[in-house]
Amino acid sequence: LSDGASIEFDAAALKEKASQANGADITISIESHENVKLTNVQKKALGDRPAFDINVTSGGKHISDMGGKITVHAPYVLKSDEKARGIVVYYVDDNGNKERCETSYDPIKKRVNWKTDHLSLYMIDYDETLANNPFTDVTMDNYYFDAVLWAVDEGITNGTSDSTFSPDASC
């Protein structure tokens, strides 16, 4: 999209979309949360953080079951007190409950990337705990501690999961 946002569907999700569309056009919309109707608890959950309402429709009908994985990329410039590894995206349901998504930040393209299996309301948040060190298998006692966190901050590498780096694994 013109603002730098984009969505990627894996093969399973594309196949599911094609079958649900049944030959009709598919429309994907990404709207800033300021432009959509939210419940009061959703508004409270978002606070002042940026959020996006993402929907897929076909023939005027909402398609919620993606049948595969979707990767969403949204522009985001880190605030002066934020570190890339502290950025996290949450799905926010109608009751204001938040569910963490697999998230990464690309400091070169200045965008947040997250994976999900459905489209709805997502907020970009900041977690100071993750910013300090998201990896349970990398501690300050490790000689490579600073190097690992530097490489993650610079977008050179990610962990092997949200909470592990696997420093003893092969590259």
PDB file of N, CA, C and O in Angstrom, residues 11-64:
ATOM      1  N   ALA A  11       0.626 -20.124   0.909  1.00  0.00           N
ATOM      2  CA  ALA A  11      -0.128 -20.866  -0.105  1.00  0.00           C
ATOM      3  C   ALA A  11      -1.458 -21.389   0.438  1.00  0.00           C
ATOM      4  O   ALA A  11      -2.479 -21.331  -0.255  1.00  0.00           O
ATOM      5  N   ALA A  12      -1.464 -21.890   1.670  1.00  0.00           N
ATOM      6  CA  ALA A  12      -2.703 -22.419   2.251  1.00  0.00           C
ATOM      7  C   ALA A  12      -3.750 -21.315   2.402  1.00  0.00           C
ATOM      8  O   ALA A  12      -4.929 -21.517   2.117  1.00  0.00           O
ATOM      9  N   ALA A  13      -3.325 -20.142   2.844  1.00  0.00           N
ATOM     10  CA  ALA A  13      -4.258 -19.027   3.017  1.00  0.00           C
ATOM     11  C   ALA A  13      -4.784 -18.549   1.668  1.00  0.00           C
ATOM     12  O   ALA A  13      -5.968 -18.249   1.527  1.00  0.00           O
ATOM     13  N   LEU A  14      -3.918 -18.488   0.648  1.00  0.00           N
ATOM     14  CA  LEU A  14      -4.368 -18.081  -0.684  1.00  0.00           C
ATOM     15  C   LEU A  14      -5.392 -19.060  -1.245  1.00  0.00           C
ATOM     16  O   LEU A  14      -6.403 -18.657  -1.818  1.00  0.00           O
ATOM     17  N   LYS A  15      -5.139 -20.337  -1.063  1.00  0.00           N
ATOM     18  CA  LYS A  15      -6.067 -21.362  -1.561  1.00  0.00           C
ATOM     19  C   LYS A  15      -7.424 -21.224  -0.857  1.00  0.00           C
ATOM     20  O   LYS A  15      -8.473 -21.288  -1.506  1.00  0.00           O
ATOM     21  N   GLU A  16      -7.388 -21.000   0.462  1.00  0.00           N
ATOM     22  CA  GLU A  16      -8.626 -20.847   1.226  1.00  0.00           C
ATOM     23  C   GLU A  16      -9.399 -19.608   0.766  1.00  0.00           C
ATOM     24  O   GLU A  16     -10.608 -19.637   0.610  1.00  0.00           O
ATOM     25  N   LYS A  17      -8.677 -18.504   0.538  1.00  0.00           N
ATOM     26  CA  LYS A  17      -9.327 -17.279   0.075  1.00  0.00           C
ATOM     27  C   LYS A  17      -9.983 -17.492  -1.278  1.00  0.00           C
ATOM     28  O   LYS A  17     -11.111 -17.065  -1.507  1.00  0.00           O
ATOM     29  N   ALA A  18      -9.300 -18.161  -2.175  1.00  0.00           N
ATOM     30  CA  ALA A  18      -9.843 -18.402  -3.511  1.00  0.00           C
ATOM     31  C   ALA A  18     -11.112 -19.252  -3.428  1.00  0.00           C
ATOM     32  O   ALA A  18     -12.101 -18.980  -4.117  1.00  0.00           O
ATOM     33  N   SER A  19     -11.107 -20.273  -2.554  1.00  0.00           N
ATOM     34  CA  SER A  19     -12.295 -21.129  -2.445  1.00  0.00           C
ATOM     35  C   SER A  19     -13.460 -20.378  -1.813  1.00  0.00           C
ATOM     36  O   SER A  19     -14.606 -20.544  -2.210  1.00  0.00           O
ATOM     37  N   GLN A  20     -13.196 -19.530  -0.823  1.00  0.00           N
ATOM     38  CA  GLN A  20     -14.262 -18.767  -0.170  1.00  0.00           C
ATOM     39  C   GLN A  20     -14.804 -17.663  -1.075  1.00  0.00           C
ATOM     40  O   GLN A  20     -15.969 -17.308  -0.995  1.00  0.00           O
ATOM     41  N   ALA A  21     -13.944 -17.115  -1.937  1.00  0.00           N
ATOM     42  CA  ALA A  21     -14.372 -16.033  -2.827  1.00  0.00           C
ATOM     43  C   ALA A  21     -15.286 -16.551  -3.922  1.00  0.00           C
ATOM     44  O   ALA A  21     -16.131 -15.823  -4.432  1.00  0.00           O
ATOM     45  N   ASN A  22     -15.127 -17.805  -4.309  1.00  0.00           N
ATOM     46  CA  ASN A  22     -15.983 -18.431  -5.321  1.00  0.00           C
ATOM     47  C   ASN A  22     -16.090 -17.571  -6.581  1.00  0.00           C
ATOM     48  O   ASN A  22     -17.174 -17.338  -7.105  1.00  0.00           O
ATOM     49  N   GLY A  23     -14.939 -17.066  -7.037  1.00  0.00           N
ATOM     50  CA  GLY A  23     -14.906 -16.292  -8.273  1.00  0.00           C
ATOM     51  C   GLY A  23     -15.135 -14.806  -8.111  1.00  0.00           C
ATOM     52  O   GLY A  23     -14.953 -14.047  -9.055  1.00  0.00           O
ATOM     53  N   ALA A  24     -15.549 -14.357  -6.939  1.00  0.00           N
ATOM     54  CA  ALA A  24     -15.788 -12.924  -6.711  1.00  0.00           C
ATOM     55  C   ALA A  24     -14.473 -12.217  -6.364  1.00  0.00           C
ATOM     56  O   ALA A  24     -13.502 -12.848  -5.989  1.00  0.00           O
ATOM     57  N   ASP A  25     -14.471 -10.915  -6.517  1.00  0.00           N
ATOM     58  CA  ASP A  25     -13.298 -10.130  -6.156  1.00  0.00           C
ATOM     59  C   ASP A  25     -13.044 -10.222  -4.655  1.00  0.00           C
ATOM     60  O   ASP A  25     -13.981 -10.327  -3.856  1.00  0.00           O
ATOM     61  N   ILE A  26     -11.769 -10.145  -4.280  1.00  0.00           N
ATOM     62  CA  ILE A  26     -11.374 -10.124  -2.875  1.00  0.00           C
ATOM     63  C   ILE A  26     -10.849  -8.726  -2.572  1.00  0.00           C
ATOM     64  O   ILE A  26     -10.042  -8.185  -3.317  1.00  0.00           O
ATOM     65  N   THR A  27     -11.329  -8.150  -1.479  1.00  0.00           N
ATOM     66  CA  THR A  27     -10.891  -6.823  -1.062  1.00  0.00           C
ATOM     67  C   THR A  27     -10.204  -6.935   0.289  1.00  0.00           C
ATOM     68  O   THR A  27     -10.737  -7.544   1.214  1.00  0.00           O
ATOM     69  N   ILE A  28      -9.023  -6.341   0.390  1.00  0.00           N
ATOM     70  CA  ILE A  28      -8.288  -6.298   1.646  1.00  0.00           C
ATOM     71  C   ILE A  28      -8.230  -4.842   2.082  1.00  0.00           C
ATOM     72  O   ILE A  28      -7.850  -3.971   1.304  1.00  0.00           O
ATOM     73  N   SER A  29      -8.638  -4.584   3.319  1.00  0.00           N
ATOM     74  CA  SER A  29      -8.587  -3.212   3.823  1.00  0.00           C
ATOM     75  C   SER A  29      -7.754  -3.149   5.092  1.00  0.00           C
ATOM     76  O   SER A  29      -7.835  -4.030   5.945  1.00  0.00           O
ATOM     77  N   ILE A  30      -6.942  -2.112   5.184  1.00  0.00           N
ATOM     78  CA  ILE A  30      -6.155  -1.826   6.378  1.00  0.00           C
ATOM     79  C   ILE A  30      -6.483  -0.385   6.760  1.00  0.00           C
ATOM     80  O   ILE A  30      -6.210   0.535   5.994  1.00  0.00           O
ATOM     81  N   GLU A  31      -7.102  -0.217   7.924  1.00  0.00           N
ATOM     82  CA  GLU A  31      -7.476   1.118   8.362  1.00  0.00           C
ATOM     83  C   GLU A  31      -6.885   1.404   9.732  1.00  0.00           C
ATOM     84  O   GLU A  31      -6.852   0.531  10.586  1.00  0.00           O
ATOM     85  N   SER A  32      -6.443   2.621   9.918  1.00  0.00           N
ATOM     86  CA  SER A  32      -5.974   3.043  11.222  1.00  0.00           C
ATOM     87  C   SER A  32      -7.136   2.963  12.206  1.00  0.00           C
ATOM     88  O   SER A  32      -8.288   3.197  11.831  1.00  0.00           O
ATOM     89  N   HIS A  33      -6.855   2.634  13.453  1.00  0.00           N
ATOM     90  CA  HIS A  33      -7.929   2.451  14.432  1.00  0.00           C
ATOM     91  C   HIS A  33      -8.758   3.716  14.636  1.00  0.00           C
ATOM     92  O   HIS A  33      -9.899   3.633  15.074  1.00  0.00           O
ATOM     93  N   GLU A  34      -8.223   4.885  14.313  1.00  0.00           N
ATOM     94  CA  GLU A  34      -9.006   6.112  14.453  1.00  0.00           C
ATOM     95  C   GLU A  34     -10.187   6.154  13.475  1.00  0.00           C
ATOM     96  O   GLU A  34     -11.138   6.887  13.700  1.00  0.00           O
ATOM     97  N   ASN A  35     -10.112   5.363  12.416  1.00  0.00           N
ATOM     98  CA  ASN A  35     -11.141   5.396  11.375  1.00  0.00           C
ATOM     99  C   ASN A  35     -12.167   4.269  11.479  1.00  0.00           C
ATOM    100  O   ASN A  35     -12.984   4.113  10.585  1.00  0.00           O
ATOM    101  N   VAL A  36     -12.111   3.474  12.539  1.00  0.00           N
ATOM    102  CA  VAL A  36     -13.048   2.358  12.684  1.00  0.00           C
ATOM    103  C   VAL A  36     -13.752   2.441  14.036  1.00  0.00           C
ATOM    104  O   VAL A  36     -13.269   3.075  14.970  1.00  0.00           O
ATOM    105  N   LYS A  37     -14.903   1.784  14.104  1.00  0.00           N
ATOM    106  CA  LYS A  37     -15.675   1.765  15.343  1.00  0.00           C
ATOM    107  C   LYS A  37     -15.093   0.706  16.276  1.00  0.00           C
ATOM    108  O   LYS A  37     -14.977  -0.463  15.905  1.00  0.00           O
ATOM    109  N   LEU A  38     -14.722   1.135  17.482  1.00  0.00           N
ATOM    110  CA  LEU A  38     -14.153   0.235  18.480  1.00  0.00           C
ATOM    111  C   LEU A  38     -15.030   0.235  19.726  1.00  0.00           C
ATOM    112  O   LEU A  38     -15.717   1.216  20.015  1.00  0.00           O
ATOM    113  N   THR A  39     -14.964  -0.868  20.468  1.00  0.00           N
ATOM    114  CA  THR A  39     -15.655  -0.904  21.756  1.00  0.00           C
ATOM    115  C   THR A  39     -14.857  -0.059  22.748  1.00  0.00           C
ATOM    116  O   THR A  39     -13.671   0.225  22.525  1.00  0.00           O
ATOM    117  N   ASN A  40     -15.482   0.345  23.830  1.00  0.00           N
ATOM    118  CA  ASN A  40     -14.790   1.137  24.849  1.00  0.00           C
ATOM    119  C   ASN A  40     -13.610   0.377  25.449  1.00  0.00           C
ATOM    120  O   ASN A  40     -12.570   0.964  25.730  1.00  0.00           O
ATOM    121  N   VAL A  41     -13.773  -0.938  25.633  1.00  0.00           N
ATOM    122  CA  VAL A  41     -12.672  -1.719  26.209  1.00  0.00           C
ATOM    123  C   VAL A  41     -11.521  -1.858  25.212  1.00  0.00           C
ATOM    124  O   VAL A  41     -10.358  -1.904  25.610  1.00  0.00           O
ATOM    125  N   GLN A  42     -11.816  -1.902  23.916  1.00  0.00           N
ATOM    126  CA  GLN A  42     -10.758  -1.913  22.915  1.00  0.00           C
ATOM    127  C   GLN A  42      -9.993  -0.591  22.947  1.00  0.00           C
ATOM    128  O   GLN A  42      -8.766  -0.573  22.916  1.00  0.00           O
ATOM    129  N   LYS A  43     -10.739   0.520  23.026  1.00  0.00           N
ATOM    130  CA  LYS A  43     -10.097   1.839  23.100  1.00  0.00           C
ATOM    131  C   LYS A  43      -9.174   1.926  24.317  1.00  0.00           C
ATOM    132  O   LYS A  43      -8.057   2.437  24.230  1.00  0.00           O
ATOM    133  N   LYS A  44      -9.653   1.411  25.440  1.00  0.00           N
ATOM    134  CA  LYS A  44      -8.844   1.429  26.662  1.00  0.00           C
ATOM    135  C   LYS A  44      -7.602   0.556  26.496  1.00  0.00           C
ATOM    136  O   LYS A  44      -6.506   0.944  26.916  1.00  0.00           O
ATOM    137  N   ALA A  45      -7.751  -0.620  25.882  1.00  0.00           N
ATOM    138  CA  ALA A  45      -6.609  -1.526  25.674  1.00  0.00           C
ATOM    139  C   ALA A  45      -5.555  -0.900  24.771  1.00  0.00           C
ATOM    140  O   ALA A  45      -4.358  -1.075  24.979  1.00  0.00           O
ATOM    141  N   LEU A  46      -5.994  -0.146  23.763  1.00  0.00           N
ATOM    142  CA  LEU A  46      -5.058   0.477  22.823  1.00  0.00           C
ATOM    143  C   LEU A  46      -4.323   1.653  23.442  1.00  0.00           C
ATOM    144  O   LEU A  46      -3.151   1.891  23.125  1.00  0.00           O
ATOM    145  N   GLY A  47      -4.995   2.393  24.294  1.00  0.00           N
ATOM    146  CA  GLY A  47      -4.382   3.600  24.842  1.00  0.00           C
ATOM    147  C   GLY A  47      -3.977   4.524  23.710  1.00  0.00           C
ATOM    148  O   GLY A  47      -4.759   4.787  22.800  1.00  0.00           O
ATOM    149  N   ASP A  48      -2.735   4.986  23.738  1.00  0.00           N
ATOM    150  CA  ASP A  48      -2.259   5.882  22.686  1.00  0.00           C
ATOM    151  C   ASP A  48      -1.368   5.175  21.668  1.00  0.00           C
ATOM    152  O   ASP A  48      -0.669   5.814  20.892  1.00  0.00           O
ATOM    153  N   ARG A  49      -1.387   3.843  21.674  1.00  0.00           N
ATOM    154  CA  ARG A  49      -0.544   3.070  20.754  1.00  0.00           C
ATOM    155  C   ARG A  49      -1.223   2.977  19.382  1.00  0.00           C
ATOM    156  O   ARG A  49      -2.458   2.955  19.280  1.00  0.00           O
ATOM    157  N   PRO A  50      -0.427   2.902  18.311  1.00  0.00           N
ATOM    158  CA  PRO A  50      -1.010   2.750  16.969  1.00  0.00           C
ATOM    159  C   PRO A  50      -1.647   1.374  16.805  1.00  0.00           C
ATOM    160  O   PRO A  50      -1.177   0.386  17.376  1.00  0.00           O
ATOM    161  N   ALA A  51      -2.716   1.337  16.034  1.00  0.00           N
ATOM    162  CA  ALA A  51      -3.404   0.067  15.789  1.00  0.00           C
ATOM    163  C   ALA A  51      -4.033   0.094  14.403  1.00  0.00           C
ATOM    164  O   ALA A  51      -4.299   1.164  13.845  1.00  0.00           O
ATOM    165  N   PHE A  52      -4.258  -1.104  13.869  1.00  0.00           N
ATOM    166  CA  PHE A  52      -4.818  -1.257  12.535  1.00  0.00           C
ATOM    167  C   PHE A  52      -5.942  -2.275  12.557  1.00  0.00           C
ATOM    168  O   PHE A  52      -5.827  -3.310  13.195  1.00  0.00           O
ATOM    169  N   ASP A  53      -7.017  -1.955  11.854  1.00  0.00           N
ATOM    170  CA  ASP A  53      -8.116  -2.902  11.658  1.00  0.00           C
ATOM    171  C   ASP A  53      -7.942  -3.454  10.246  1.00  0.00           C
ATOM    172  O   ASP A  53      -7.980  -2.694   9.273  1.00  0.00           O
ATOM    173  N   ILE A  54      -7.714  -4.763  10.142  1.00  0.00           N
ATOM    174  CA  ILE A  54      -7.419  -5.387   8.852  1.00  0.00           C
ATOM    175  C   ILE A  54      -8.520  -6.392   8.539  1.00  0.00           C
ATOM    176  O   ILE A  54      -8.826  -7.262   9.352  1.00  0.00           O
ATOM    177  N   ASN A  55      -9.109  -6.260   7.339  1.00  0.00           N
ATOM    178  CA  ASN A  55     -10.224  -7.119   6.955  1.00  0.00           C
ATOM    179  C   ASN A  55     -10.093  -7.601   5.524  1.00  0.00           C
ATOM    180  O   ASN A  55      -9.528  -6.910   4.672  1.00  0.00           O
ATOM    181  N   VAL A  56     -10.657  -8.780   5.287  1.00  0.00           N
ATOM    182  CA  VAL A  56     -10.760  -9.340   3.939  1.00  0.00           C
ATOM    183  C   VAL A  56     -12.233  -9.600   3.677  1.00  0.00           C
ATOM    184  O   VAL A  56     -12.928 -10.202   4.502  1.00  0.00           O
ATOM    185  N   THR A  57     -12.718  -9.104   2.541  1.00  0.00           N
ATOM    186  CA  THR A  57     -14.105  -9.357   2.150  1.00  0.00           C
ATOM    187  C   THR A  57     -14.140  -9.845   0.710  1.00  0.00           C
ATOM    188  O   THR A  57     -13.232  -9.583  -0.080  1.00  0.00           O
ATOM    189  N   SER A  58     -15.192 -10.554   0.391  1.00  0.00           N
ATOM    190  CA  SER A  58     -15.430 -11.010  -0.976  1.00  0.00           C
ATOM    191  C   SER A  58     -16.928 -10.972  -1.217  1.00  0.00           C
ATOM    192  O   SER A  58     -17.696 -11.568  -0.461  1.00  0.00           O
ATOM    193  N   GLY A  59     -17.313 -10.241  -2.239  1.00  0.00           N
ATOM    194  CA  GLY A  59     -18.739 -10.100  -2.529  1.00  0.00           C
ATOM    195  C   GLY A  59     -19.490  -9.480  -1.372  1.00  0.00           C
ATOM    196  O   GLY A  59     -20.647  -9.815  -1.120  1.00  0.00           O
ATOM    197  N   GLY A  60     -18.842  -8.594  -0.615  1.00  0.00           N
ATOM    198  CA  GLY A  60     -19.466  -7.941   0.526  1.00  0.00           C
ATOM    199  C   GLY A  60     -19.506  -8.788   1.783  1.00  0.00           C
ATOM    200  O   GLY A  60     -19.982  -8.352   2.817  1.00  0.00           O
ATOM    201  N   LYS A  61     -19.002 -10.021   1.711  1.00  0.00           N
ATOM    202  CA  LYS A  61     -19.023 -10.933   2.856  1.00  0.00           C
ATOM    203  C   LYS A  61     -17.645 -10.966   3.517  1.00  0.00           C
ATOM    204  O   LYS A  61     -16.619 -11.099   2.850  1.00  0.00           O
ATOM    205  N   HIS A  62     -17.628 -10.827   4.853  1.00  0.00           N
ATOM    206  CA  HIS A  62     -16.389 -10.855   5.629  1.00  0.00           C
ATOM    207  C   HIS A  62     -15.806 -12.273   5.634  1.00  0.00           C
ATOM    208  O   HIS A  62     -16.517 -13.235   5.877  1.00  0.00           O
ATOM    209  N   ILE A  63     -14.519 -12.378   5.353  1.00  0.00           N
ATOM    210  CA  ILE A  63     -13.818 -13.664   5.411  1.00  0.00           C
ATOM    211  C   ILE A  63     -12.895 -13.612   6.619  1.00  0.00           C
ATOM    212  O   ILE A  63     -11.981 -12.802   6.669  1.00  0.00           O
ATOM    213  N   SER A  64     -13.155 -14.468   7.600  1.00  0.00           N
ATOM    214  CA  SER A  64     -12.320 -14.440   8.801  1.00  0.00           C
ATOM    215  C   SER A  64     -11.374 -15.630   8.885  1.00  0.00           C
ATOM    216  O   SER A  64     -10.273 -15.505   9.387  1.00  0.00           O
TER     217      SER A  64
END
